mmCIF file of C-alpha atoms in Angstrom:
data_model
loop_
_atom_site.group_PDB
_atom_site.id
_atom_site.type_symbol
_atom_site.label_atom_id
_atom_site.label_comp_id
_atom_site.label_asym_id
_atom_site.label_seq_id
_atom_site.Cartn_x
_atom_site.Cartn_y
_atom_site.Cartn_z
ATOM 1 C CA MET R 488 0.036 0.145 -0.072
ATOM 2 C CA ARG R 489 1.283 3.573 -0.913
ATOM 3 C CA SER R 490 -0.154 6.581 0.575
ATOM 4 C CA GLU R 491 -0.413 8.981 -2.194
ATOM 5 C CA ALA R 492 0.267 12.836 -1.476
ATOM 6 C CA ALA R 493 -2.398 15.273 -1.654
ATOM 7 C CA GLY R 494 -2.699 18.546 -3.398
ATOM 8 C CA LEU R 495 -2.570 16.627 -7.183
ATOM 9 C CA SER R 496 -2.990 19.016 -10.194
ATOM 10 C CA SER R 497 -6.224 19.018 -12.462
ATOM 11 C CA GLU R 498 -3.864 17.383 -14.847
ATOM 12 C CA ALA R 499 -2.917 14.587 -12.683
ATOM 13 C CA ALA R 500 -4.637 11.522 -14.740
ATOM 14 C CA TRP R 501 -5.271 7.901 -13.936
ATOM 15 C CA ASP R 502 -7.319 4.873 -15.777
ATOM 16 C CA ALA R 503 -9.426 4.304 -12.503
ATOM 17 C CA VAL R 504 -10.297 6.363 -9.290
ATOM 18 C CA VAL R 505 -11.789 4.233 -6.738
ATOM 19 C CA ILE R 506 -14.069 6.742 -4.230
ATOM 20 C CA GLY R 507 -13.954 4.580 -0.966
ATOM 21 C CA ALA R 508 -10.964 2.387 0.898
ATOM 22 C CA GLY R 509 -13.710 0.300 2.317
ATOM 23 C CA PRO R 510 -14.501 -3.483 1.239
ATOM 24 C CA ALA R 511 -16.055 -2.824 -1.885
ATOM 25 C CA GLY R 512 -13.184 -0.440 -2.704
ATOM 26 C CA LEU R 513 -10.437 -1.990 -1.745
ATOM 27 C CA GLY R 514 -11.652 -5.404 -3.797
ATOM 28 C CA SER R 515 -12.322 -3.454 -6.794
ATOM 29 C CA ALA R 516 -9.216 -1.562 -7.456
ATOM 30 C CA ALA R 517 -6.724 -4.602 -6.226
ATOM 31 C CA MET R 518 -9.194 -6.343 -9.440
ATOM 32 C CA LEU R 519 -8.827 -3.102 -11.631
ATOM 33 C CA ARG R 520 -4.724 -2.997 -10.975
ATOM 34 C CA LYS R 521 -4.547 -6.889 -11.446
ATOM 35 C CA ARG R 522 -6.089 -6.069 -15.336
ATOM 36 C CA GLY R 523 -3.057 -3.817 -15.578
ATOM 37 C CA LEU R 524 -4.990 -0.138 -15.103
ATOM 38 C CA THR R 525 -3.218 2.305 -12.737
ATOM 39 C CA VAL R 526 -5.831 2.795 -10.173
ATOM 40 C CA LEU R 527 -6.266 5.942 -7.346
ATOM 41 C CA VAL R 528 -8.009 5.600 -4.214
ATOM 42 C CA LEU R 529 -9.622 7.896 -2.326
ATOM 43 C CA GLU R 530 -10.500 7.731 1.122
ATOM 44 C CA ARG R 531 -11.541 10.185 3.638
ATOM 45 C CA GLY R 532 -10.369 8.971 6.846
ATOM 46 C CA SER R 533 -6.749 8.479 7.581
ATOM 47 C CA ALA R 534 -6.576 4.458 7.322
ATOM 48 C CA PRO R 535 -8.410 1.829 5.045
ATOM 49 C CA ALA R 536 -11.843 0.727 6.669
ATOM 50 C CA TRP R 537 -11.705 3.712 8.141
ATOM 51 C CA SER R 538 -15.573 3.608 8.983
ATOM 52 C CA TRP R 539 -15.513 -0.267 10.267
ATOM 53 C CA ARG R 540 -12.710 1.189 12.846
ATOM 54 C CA SER R 541 -14.996 3.449 14.886
ATOM 55 C CA ARG R 542 -17.994 0.540 15.191
ATOM 56 C CA TYR R 543 -18.757 -0.849 18.247
ATOM 57 C CA GLN R 544 -16.238 -3.141 20.165
ATOM 58 C CA SER R 545 -18.202 -6.324 20.460
ATOM 59 C CA LEU R 546 -19.383 -6.665 16.636
ATOM 60 C CA HIS R 547 -18.671 -9.490 14.647
ATOM 61 C CA LEU R 548 -19.306 -10.109 11.131
ATOM 62 C CA ASN R 549 -22.707 -11.384 10.269
ATOM 63 C CA SER R 550 -21.132 -13.742 7.027
ATOM 64 C CA LEU R 551 -18.423 -16.016 7.973
ATOM 65 C CA GLY R 552 -15.125 -15.181 6.833
ATOM 66 C CA TRP R 553 -14.525 -17.367 4.406
ATOM 67 C CA LEU R 554 -17.547 -15.858 2.337
ATOM 68 C CA SER R 555 -16.428 -12.538 3.374
ATOM 69 C CA SER R 556 -12.716 -12.183 2.038
ATOM 70 C CA LEU R 557 -12.272 -10.618 -0.897
ATOM 71 C CA PRO R 558 -11.017 -11.491 -4.282
ATOM 72 C CA GLY R 559 -6.956 -12.251 -4.062
ATOM 73 C CA LEU R 560 -6.266 -12.891 -0.721
ATOM 74 C CA ARG R 561 -8.382 -15.312 1.800
ATOM 75 C CA GLY R 562 -8.615 -14.276 5.526
ATOM 76 C CA GLY R 563 -7.454 -17.904 6.891
ATOM 77 C CA TRP R 564 -10.390 -17.850 9.326
ATOM 78 C CA ASP R 565 -11.495 -21.188 10.618
ATOM 79 C CA TRP R 566 -14.875 -22.236 8.349
ATOM 80 C CA ARG R 567 -17.147 -21.546 11.291
ATOM 81 C CA ARG R 568 -15.616 -18.214 12.515
ATOM 82 C CA TYR R 569 -17.504 -14.771 11.849
ATOM 83 C CA PRO R 570 -14.807 -12.559 12.383
ATOM 84 C CA SER R 571 -14.842 -9.576 15.313
ATOM 85 C CA ARG R 572 -14.132 -5.648 13.947
ATOM 86 C CA ASP R 573 -10.931 -5.856 14.469
ATOM 87 C CA GLU R 574 -9.944 -8.710 12.671
ATOM 88 C CA TRP R 575 -11.724 -7.616 9.661
ATOM 89 C CA VAL R 576 -10.222 -4.437 9.963
ATOM 90 C CA ALA R 577 -6.926 -6.049 10.442
ATOM 91 C CA TYR R 578 -7.226 -8.175 7.346
ATOM 92 C CA LEU R 579 -8.852 -4.873 5.222
ATOM 93 C CA GLN R 580 -5.482 -3.063 6.042
ATOM 94 C CA ARG R 581 -3.310 -6.562 4.776
ATOM 95 C CA TYR R 582 -5.235 -6.964 1.775
ATOM 96 C CA ALA R 583 -4.447 -3.190 0.881
ATOM 97 C CA PHE R 584 -1.075 -3.694 1.417
ATOM 98 C CA HIS R 585 -1.049 -7.129 -0.198
ATOM 99 C CA HIS R 586 -2.132 -5.435 -3.862
ATOM 100 C CA GLU R 587 0.063 -2.748 -3.270
ATOM 101 C CA LEU R 588 -2.592 -0.340 -3.319
ATOM 102 C CA THR R 589 -2.419 3.614 -4.228
ATOM 103 C CA ILE R 590 -4.361 5.189 -1.782
ATOM 104 C CA ARG R 591 -5.181 9.072 -0.699
ATOM 105 C CA PHE R 592 -6.099 9.538 2.499
ATOM 106 C CA GLU R 593 -7.988 12.480 3.813
ATOM 107 C CA THR R 594 -9.590 13.195 0.752
ATOM 108 C CA THR R 595 -13.055 13.672 0.224
ATOM 109 C CA ALA R 596 -14.615 13.289 -3.273
ATOM 110 C CA ARG R 597 -17.263 16.460 -3.934
ATOM 111 C CA ARG R 598 -18.598 16.157 -7.505
ATOM 112 C CA LEU R 599 -18.378 13.937 -10.617
ATOM 113 C CA ASP R 600 -18.399 15.455 -14.280
ATOM 114 C CA ARG R 601 -18.477 13.816 -17.604
ATOM 115 C CA GLU R 602 -15.370 14.913 -19.577
ATOM 116 C CA SER R 603 -15.010 13.913 -23.464
ATOM 117 C CA GLU R 604 -12.736 11.275 -22.769
ATOM 118 C CA GLY R 605 -13.442 9.974 -19.367
ATOM 119 C CA TRP R 606 -14.463 12.002 -15.761
ATOM 120 C CA GLN R 607 -13.191 14.960 -13.812
ATOM 121 C CA ILE R 608 -13.204 14.265 -9.733
ATOM 122 C CA GLU R 609 -13.452 17.288 -7.367
ATOM 123 C CA THR R 610 -12.076 16.691 -4.328
ATOM 124 C CA SER R 611 -11.394 18.273 -1.071
ATOM 125 C CA GLU R 612 -7.827 18.545 -2.286
ATOM 126 C CA GLY R 613 -7.655 19.050 -6.119
ATOM 127 C CA ASN R 614 -8.972 17.920 -9.109
ATOM 128 C CA LEU R 615 -8.580 14.785 -11.102
ATOM 129 C CA ARG R 616 -9.027 12.828 -14.014
ATOM 130 C CA ALA R 617 -9.886 9.552 -14.515
ATOM 131 C CA GLY R 618 -11.040 7.069 -17.679
ATOM 132 C CA ARG R 619 -13.279 5.257 -15.358
ATOM 133 C CA VAL R 620 -14.509 6.074 -11.720
ATOM 134 C CA VAL R 621 -16.017 3.482 -9.063
ATOM 135 C CA VAL R 622 -17.981 4.749 -6.317
ATOM 136 C CA ALA R 623 -17.706 2.430 -3.491
ATOM 137 C CA THR R 624 -18.611 4.643 -0.088
ATOM 138 C CA GLY R 625 -21.017 1.772 0.966
ATOM 139 C CA LEU R 626 -24.630 1.268 2.297
ATOM 140 C CA ASP R 627 -24.016 2.876 5.635
ATOM 141 C CA LYS R 628 -22.373 6.450 4.889
ATOM 142 C CA VAL R 629 -25.037 8.657 6.310
ATOM 143 C CA PRO R 630 -26.865 7.480 9.814
ATOM 144 C CA PHE R 631 -30.690 8.165 9.483
ATOM 145 C CA VAL R 632 -33.011 9.060 12.139
ATOM 146 C CA PRO R 633 -36.823 9.513 11.497
ATOM 147 C CA SER R 634 -38.256 12.763 11.955
ATOM 148 C CA TRP R 635 -40.350 11.779 14.143
ATOM 149 C CA PRO R 636 -43.083 14.559 15.582
ATOM 150 C CA GLY R 637 -42.022 16.215 18.368
ATOM 151 C CA ARG R 638 -38.534 14.582 18.439
ATOM 152 C CA GLU R 639 -36.693 17.839 19.357
ATOM 153 C CA SER R 640 -39.041 17.902 22.890
ATOM 154 C CA PHE R 641 -37.332 14.665 24.474
ATOM 155 C CA PRO R 642 -35.156 15.658 26.962
ATOM 156 C CA GLY R 643 -33.252 12.117 27.417
ATOM 157 C CA SER R 644 -30.391 11.129 25.268
ATOM 158 C CA LEU R 645 -31.869 10.025 21.746
ATOM 159 C CA ILE R 646 -28.902 8.413 19.543
ATOM 160 C CA HIS R 647 -28.322 6.799 16.371
ATOM 161 C CA ALA R 648 -26.920 3.192 16.921
ATOM 162 C CA ALA R 649 -23.727 4.649 15.129
ATOM 163 C CA GLU R 650 -22.746 6.150 18.181
ATOM 164 C CA TYR R 651 -23.119 3.456 19.570
ATOM 165 C CA ARG R 652 -19.573 1.817 21.415
ATOM 166 C CA THR R 653 -20.180 -0.163 24.700
ATOM 167 C CA ALA R 654 -23.078 -0.747 26.951
ATOM 168 C CA GLU R 655 -21.480 0.563 29.766
ATOM 169 C CA PRO R 656 -23.324 4.024 29.337
ATOM 170 C CA PHE R 657 -26.603 2.043 29.669
ATOM 171 C CA ARG R 658 -26.467 0.088 32.797
ATOM 172 C CA GLY R 659 -29.096 1.123 34.928
ATOM 173 C CA LYS R 660 -30.861 2.774 32.557
ATOM 174 C CA ASP R 661 -34.778 2.289 30.890
ATOM 175 C CA VAL R 662 -34.023 1.881 27.470
ATOM 176 C CA LEU R 663 -36.070 1.852 24.101
ATOM 177 C CA VAL R 664 -34.118 0.419 21.014
ATOM 178 C CA VAL R 665 -36.129 1.400 17.671
ATOM 179 C CA GLY R 666 -35.679 -1.068 14.678
ATOM 180 C CA ALA R 667 -35.567 -4.708 15.011
ATOM 181 C CA ASN R 668 -32.943 -5.925 12.164
ATOM 182 C CA THR R 669 -29.674 -7.010 12.628
ATOM 183 C CA THR R 670 -28.252 -4.034 14.520
ATOM 184 C CA GLY R 671 -30.941 -3.057 16.605
ATOM 185 C CA VAL R 672 -31.864 -6.931 18.100
ATOM 186 C CA GLU R 673 -28.067 -7.396 18.474
ATOM 187 C CA LEU R 674 -27.515 -4.256 20.564
ATOM 188 C CA ALA R 675 -30.717 -4.706 22.450
ATOM 189 C CA ALA R 676 -29.047 -8.024 23.580
ATOM 190 C CA GLU R 677 -26.098 -6.642 24.596
ATOM 191 C CA ILE R 678 -27.558 -3.495 26.545
ATOM 192 C CA ARG R 679 -29.771 -6.043 28.075
ATOM 193 C CA ALA R 680 -26.949 -8.264 29.223
ATOM 194 C CA GLY R 681 -24.820 -5.264 30.202
ATOM 195 C CA GLY R 682 -27.069 -4.513 33.067
ATOM 196 C CA ALA R 683 -29.842 -2.099 31.761
ATOM 197 C CA LYS R 684 -32.493 -1.934 33.603
ATOM 198 C CA ARG R 685 -35.111 -2.069 31.386
ATOM 199 C CA VAL R 686 -34.767 -2.915 27.284
ATOM 200 C CA ARG R 687 -37.984 -2.298 24.867
ATOM 201 C CA VAL R 688 -37.386 -2.827 21.075
ATOM 202 C CA ALA R 689 -40.170 -1.022 19.070
ATOM 203 C CA VAL R 690 -40.839 -2.642 16.107
ATOM 204 C CA ARG R 691 -42.699 -1.450 12.927
ATOM 205 C CA THR R 692 -41.737 -4.483 10.141
ATOM 206 C CA PRO R 693 -40.945 -7.655 11.975
ATOM 207 C CA PRO R 694 -37.528 -8.996 10.743
ATOM 208 C CA ASN R 695 -36.370 -12.109 9.274
ATOM 209 C CA LEU R 696 -34.373 -14.049 12.123
ATOM 210 C CA LEU R 697 -31.558 -16.361 11.536
ATOM 211 C CA ALA R 698 -29.644 -18.159 14.080
ATOM 212 C CA ARG R 699 -25.806 -17.443 13.963
ATOM 213 C CA TYR R 700 -25.569 -21.088 14.848
ATOM 214 C CA TRP R 701 -27.690 -24.111 15.057
ATOM 215 C CA TYR R 702 -26.033 -27.634 16.710
ATOM 216 C CA GLY R 703 -22.766 -25.940 16.538
ATOM 217 C CA PHE R 704 -23.459 -25.511 12.430
ATOM 218 C CA PRO R 705 -22.527 -21.665 11.105
ATOM 219 C CA MET R 706 -26.306 -20.754 9.661
ATOM 220 C CA HIS R 707 -24.888 -18.572 7.069
ATOM 221 C CA ALA R 708 -23.257 -21.561 5.135
ATOM 222 C CA PHE R 709 -27.047 -22.331 4.527
ATOM 223 C CA SER R 710 -27.708 -18.405 2.877
ATOM 224 C CA LEU R 711 -25.672 -20.006 -0.148
ATOM 225 C CA ILE R 712 -28.450 -22.679 -1.050
ATOM 226 C CA LEU R 713 -30.997 -19.780 -0.764
ATOM 227 C CA ASN R 714 -29.078 -17.972 -2.728
ATOM 228 C CA ALA R 715 -29.276 -20.693 -5.723
ATOM 229 C CA LEU R 716 -32.845 -21.821 -4.942
ATOM 230 C CA PRO R 717 -36.018 -19.825 -6.761
ATOM 231 C CA THR R 718 -37.227 -17.052 -4.718
ATOM 232 C CA PRO R 719 -40.185 -18.511 -3.659
ATOM 233 C CA LEU R 720 -38.357 -21.848 -2.437
ATOM 234 C CA ALA R 721 -35.998 -20.054 -0.528
ATOM 235 C CA ASP R 722 -38.738 -17.974 1.113
ATOM 236 C CA ARG R 723 -40.395 -21.119 2.391
ATOM 237 C CA MET R 724 -37.551 -22.983 3.569
ATOM 238 C CA GLY R 725 -36.202 -19.546 5.275
ATOM 239 C CA ARG R 726 -39.637 -19.859 7.424
ATOM 240 C CA ALA R 727 -39.467 -23.196 7.770
ATOM 241 C CA GLY R 728 -36.253 -22.770 9.457
ATOM 242 C CA GLN R 729 -37.018 -19.848 11.599
ATOM 243 C CA ARG R 730 -39.982 -21.669 13.049
ATOM 244 C CA ARG R 731 -37.617 -24.558 13.646
ATOM 245 C CA ALA R 732 -34.786 -22.381 15.349
ATOM 246 C CA PHE R 733 -37.193 -20.091 17.344
ATOM 247 C CA GLY R 734 -40.683 -21.300 17.451
ATOM 248 C CA ASP R 735 -43.760 -19.350 17.275
ATOM 249 C CA LEU R 736 -42.527 -15.943 18.743
ATOM 250 C CA THR R 737 -46.077 -14.239 18.005
ATOM 251 C CA PRO R 738 -46.823 -14.538 22.158
ATOM 252 C CA TYR R 739 -43.748 -12.771 22.234
ATOM 253 C CA GLY R 740 -44.980 -9.904 20.481
ATOM 254 C CA LEU R 741 -43.151 -10.494 17.427
ATOM 255 C CA GLN R 742 -45.474 -11.370 13.994
ATOM 256 C CA PRO R 743 -43.794 -13.270 11.374
ATOM 257 C CA ALA R 744 -41.946 -11.199 8.672
ATOM 258 C CA PRO R 745 -44.095 -9.915 5.758
ATOM 259 C CA ALA R 746 -41.346 -10.890 3.121
ATOM 260 C CA GLY R 747 -39.610 -13.933 2.813
ATOM 261 C CA ILE R 748 -35.757 -13.956 3.250
ATOM 262 C CA LYS R 749 -34.882 -13.917 -0.278
ATOM 263 C CA THR R 750 -37.760 -11.386 -1.094
ATOM 264 C CA ASN R 751 -36.909 -8.993 1.500
ATOM 265 C CA VAL R 752 -33.275 -8.930 0.424
ATOM 266 C CA LEU R 753 -33.836 -8.957 -3.789
ATOM 267 C CA ARG R 754 -36.970 -5.830 -2.780
ATOM 268 C CA ARG R 755 -35.258 -3.835 -0.092
ATOM 269 C CA GLY R 756 -31.624 -4.868 0.172
ATOM 270 C CA ILE R 757 -32.358 -5.980 3.574
ATOM 271 C CA GLY R 758 -31.128 -9.625 5.083
ATOM 272 C CA PRO R 759 -32.469 -11.452 7.967
ATOM 273 C CA ALA R 760 -31.225 -10.228 11.346
ATOM 274 C CA ILE R 761 -28.761 -12.410 13.108
ATOM 275 C CA ASP R 762 -29.800 -13.795 16.404
ATOM 276 C CA CYS R 763 -27.359 -13.181 19.257
ATOM 277 C CA GLY R 764 -29.432 -13.970 22.455
ATOM 278 C CA PHE R 765 -32.155 -11.716 21.539
ATOM 279 C CA VAL R 766 -35.005 -14.246 20.908
ATOM 280 C CA ARG R 767 -33.685 -16.064 24.199
ATOM 281 C CA ALA R 768 -34.216 -12.952 26.426
ATOM 282 C CA VAL R 769 -37.436 -12.149 24.809
ATOM 283 C CA LYS R 770 -38.631 -15.132 25.700
ATOM 284 C CA GLU R 771 -37.355 -14.543 29.356
ATOM 285 C CA GLY R 772 -39.523 -11.126 29.429
ATOM 286 C CA ALA R 773 -35.777 -9.521 29.887
ATOM 287 C CA ILE R 774 -36.315 -7.630 26.087
ATOM 288 C CA GLU R 775 -39.969 -6.226 25.538
ATOM 289 C CA VAL R 776 -41.120 -6.136 22.022
ATOM 290 C CA ILE R 777 -43.556 -2.996 21.513
ATOM 291 C CA PRO R 778 -45.069 -1.517 18.831
ATOM 292 C CA ALA R 779 -43.763 1.236 16.300
ATOM 293 C CA VAL R 780 -42.432 4.961 17.367
ATOM 294 C CA GLU R 781 -44.934 7.351 15.934
ATOM 295 C CA GLY R 782 -44.049 10.303 17.927
ATOM 296 C CA PHE R 783 -42.605 12.630 20.824
ATOM 297 C CA ASP R 784 -44.533 14.333 23.827
ATOM 298 C CA GLY R 785 -41.988 15.347 25.663
ATOM 299 C CA ALA R 786 -40.581 12.641 28.197
ATOM 300 C CA ARG R 787 -43.187 10.332 26.501
ATOM 301 C CA VAL R 788 -42.805 8.003 23.782
ATOM 302 C CA ARG R 789 -46.107 7.679 21.874
ATOM 303 C CA LEU R 790 -46.655 4.169 20.155
ATOM 304 C CA GLY R 791 -48.779 2.682 17.273
ATOM 305 C CA GLY R 792 -51.782 1.573 19.171
ATOM 306 C CA GLY R 793 -51.832 5.167 21.222
ATOM 307 C CA GLY R 794 -49.477 4.016 23.941
ATOM 308 C CA MET R 795 -47.098 5.644 26.067
ATOM 309 C CA ILE R 796 -43.309 4.627 27.398
ATOM 310 C CA GLU R 797 -41.338 6.868 29.475
ATOM 311 C CA PRO R 798 -37.635 5.750 28.393
ATOM 312 C CA GLU R 799 -34.366 7.510 29.346
ATOM 313 C CA ILE R 800 -32.566 6.705 26.753
ATOM 314 C CA VAL R 801 -33.743 6.014 22.726
ATOM 315 C CA LEU R 802 -31.290 4.413 20.687
ATOM 316 C CA ALA R 803 -32.291 4.628 16.871
ATOM 317 C CA ALA R 804 -31.071 1.419 15.173
ATOM 318 C CA THR R 805 -32.740 3.023 12.328
ATOM 319 C CA GLY R 806 -30.673 2.235 9.282
ATOM 320 C CA TYR R 807 -28.526 4.755 6.797
ATOM 321 C CA ARG R 808 -28.716 6.660 3.777
ATOM 322 C CA ARG R 809 -26.175 6.085 0.945
ATOM 323 C CA GLY R 810 -25.399 10.075 0.620
ATOM 324 C CA LEU R 811 -24.613 9.716 -2.828
ATOM 325 C CA GLU R 812 -27.025 12.785 -3.959
ATOM 326 C CA GLU R 813 -24.217 15.700 -3.507
ATOM 327 C CA LEU R 814 -21.684 13.512 -5.625
ATOM 328 C CA ILE R 815 -23.531 12.333 -8.346
ATOM 329 C CA GLY R 816 -26.846 13.360 -8.329
ATOM 330 C CA HIS R 817 -26.629 15.527 -11.436
ATOM 331 C CA LEU R 818 -25.936 12.959 -13.338
ATOM 332 C CA GLY R 819 -29.019 10.827 -13.405
ATOM 333 C CA VAL R 820 -27.651 7.732 -12.097
ATOM 334 C CA LEU R 821 -29.466 7.353 -8.973
ATOM 335 C CA ASP R 822 -33.359 5.921 -8.647
ATOM 336 C CA ALA R 823 -36.267 7.353 -6.732
ATOM 337 C CA GLU R 824 -34.535 6.223 -3.239
ATOM 338 C CA GLY R 825 -30.635 7.473 -3.867
ATOM 339 C CA ARG R 826 -29.765 3.845 -4.768
ATOM 340 C CA PRO R 827 -27.632 3.457 -7.820
ATOM 341 C CA ARG R 828 -29.313 1.823 -11.050
ATOM 342 C CA ILE R 829 -26.546 -0.201 -11.906
ATOM 343 C CA HIS R 830 -23.808 -2.254 -10.498
ATOM 344 C CA ALA R 831 -20.525 -3.938 -11.356
ATOM 345 C CA ASP R 832 -19.923 -4.099 -14.743
ATOM 346 C CA GLY R 833 -22.837 -1.983 -15.828
ATOM 347 C CA GLU R 834 -22.800 1.173 -17.283
ATOM 348 C CA LEU R 835 -25.353 3.686 -18.339
ATOM 349 C CA PRO R 836 -25.694 5.653 -21.505
ATOM 350 C CA GLY R 837 -24.970 9.018 -20.353
ATOM 351 C CA ALA R 838 -22.146 7.843 -17.840
ATOM 352 C CA PRO R 839 -19.509 5.410 -19.832
ATOM 353 C CA GLY R 840 -17.156 4.388 -17.380
ATOM 354 C CA LEU R 841 -18.706 5.371 -14.006
ATOM 355 C CA HIS R 842 -19.475 1.885 -12.074
ATOM 356 C CA PHE R 843 -20.927 1.272 -8.954
ATOM 357 C CA VAL R 844 -19.927 -1.591 -6.132
ATOM 358 C CA GLY R 845 -21.175 -2.688 -2.837
ATOM 359 C CA TYR R 846 -24.674 -1.243 -2.746
ATOM 360 C CA ARG R 847 -26.353 -4.471 -3.247
ATOM 361 C CA SER R 848 -26.859 -7.683 -1.371
ATOM 362 C CA ASN R 849 -28.017 -11.048 -1.548
ATOM 363 C CA VAL R 850 -29.076 -14.093 1.132
ATOM 364 C CA SER R 851 -25.144 -14.539 1.796
ATOM 365 C CA GLY R 852 -24.508 -10.396 2.882
ATOM 366 C CA PRO R 853 -23.355 -7.821 1.095
ATOM 367 C CA LEU R 854 -19.287 -8.418 1.638
ATOM 368 C CA HIS R 855 -20.176 -11.860 -0.173
ATOM 369 C CA GLN R 856 -21.505 -9.938 -3.590
ATOM 370 C CA ILE R 857 -18.575 -7.657 -3.055
ATOM 371 C CA ARG R 858 -16.115 -10.115 -4.089
ATOM 372 C CA SER R 859 -18.204 -11.415 -7.559
ATOM 373 C CA ASP R 860 -18.916 -7.763 -8.426
ATOM 374 C CA ALA R 861 -15.196 -6.647 -7.902
ATOM 375 C CA ARG R 862 -14.520 -9.396 -10.509
ATOM 376 C CA ARG R 863 -17.118 -8.509 -13.038
ATOM 377 C CA LEU R 864 -16.182 -5.163 -12.574
ATOM 378 C CA ALA R 865 -12.678 -5.722 -13.871
ATOM 379 C CA LYS R 866 -13.481 -8.195 -16.725
ATOM 380 C CA ALA R 867 -15.356 -5.184 -18.292
ATOM 381 C CA ALA R 868 -12.678 -2.567 -17.747
#
């Protein structure tokens, strides 16, 4: 890995510029470089995988290491292991060195514009030119908190899950977690085990749930089968697996997910929530499942159905936005929800040489999808 000096002039040109030094950006840059292209990676942080370094301490990937590793370098994990945050960051750092990637740190890409023979990239450190640009800033760039009515009147602490580090600040507190996808169920279980006085989880859309292990077998490996099956059959198998692993959760306030595992991934890009003790805590009464949040009235939180509660802390596990509008919104390459209209080797007529990696998923997860998309991108270059 080589750190590129800041302050390049507008005359500096590359075969390809990759925006983002997370998994999608590193994998794409490595595969393009393998094809013989000159490649520069732009990273707004000061190290590869910058956003991963700031995530909560206990985080583990929800996908197995051997299904998450990037093309061109194995992670070396046991087949049953879900890597920790620090293991994953160390792997990505090693990956950048192994492929001798050129990365310019602390540089933000601000705007892309099409030129006659390529692209101009306006950055915080000057302009660049490139024949191709790969946007790979990830699915979780901008934390999203809904604009609940009366939110500003809440006197307690209201934070997004992106700010969570450990359960210690929640010890002895009455906590409301909003959202029951992977982050919500995982943090709710950790906060309760960490000594919170009370934990409730507000659920608007019930999630699909997948056990991390079942009788010692890592259930994520099962996702390879679901990927290959027709969607209706994959959904039925997913529902049967959830019922077998967890039983009927309706008596505990958790209804079946309205869409099956594969349908949810294809339609909404949302995979199953990985259970890390959440279901057991719900069954034991240690975590309460309640209706969705509708708004705030001072210290009180209004729930669907007319209920009211008064938590001390509200943790919004309400997802992220891609945040691509300022960079490329003027190019007509995003859909109405701000998602790229193309992926990997796809190109739009008005934007040749502009690619996106890391913005879609399969049942095995976005990291598994990145591996194949990076290879597809390189073949098209």
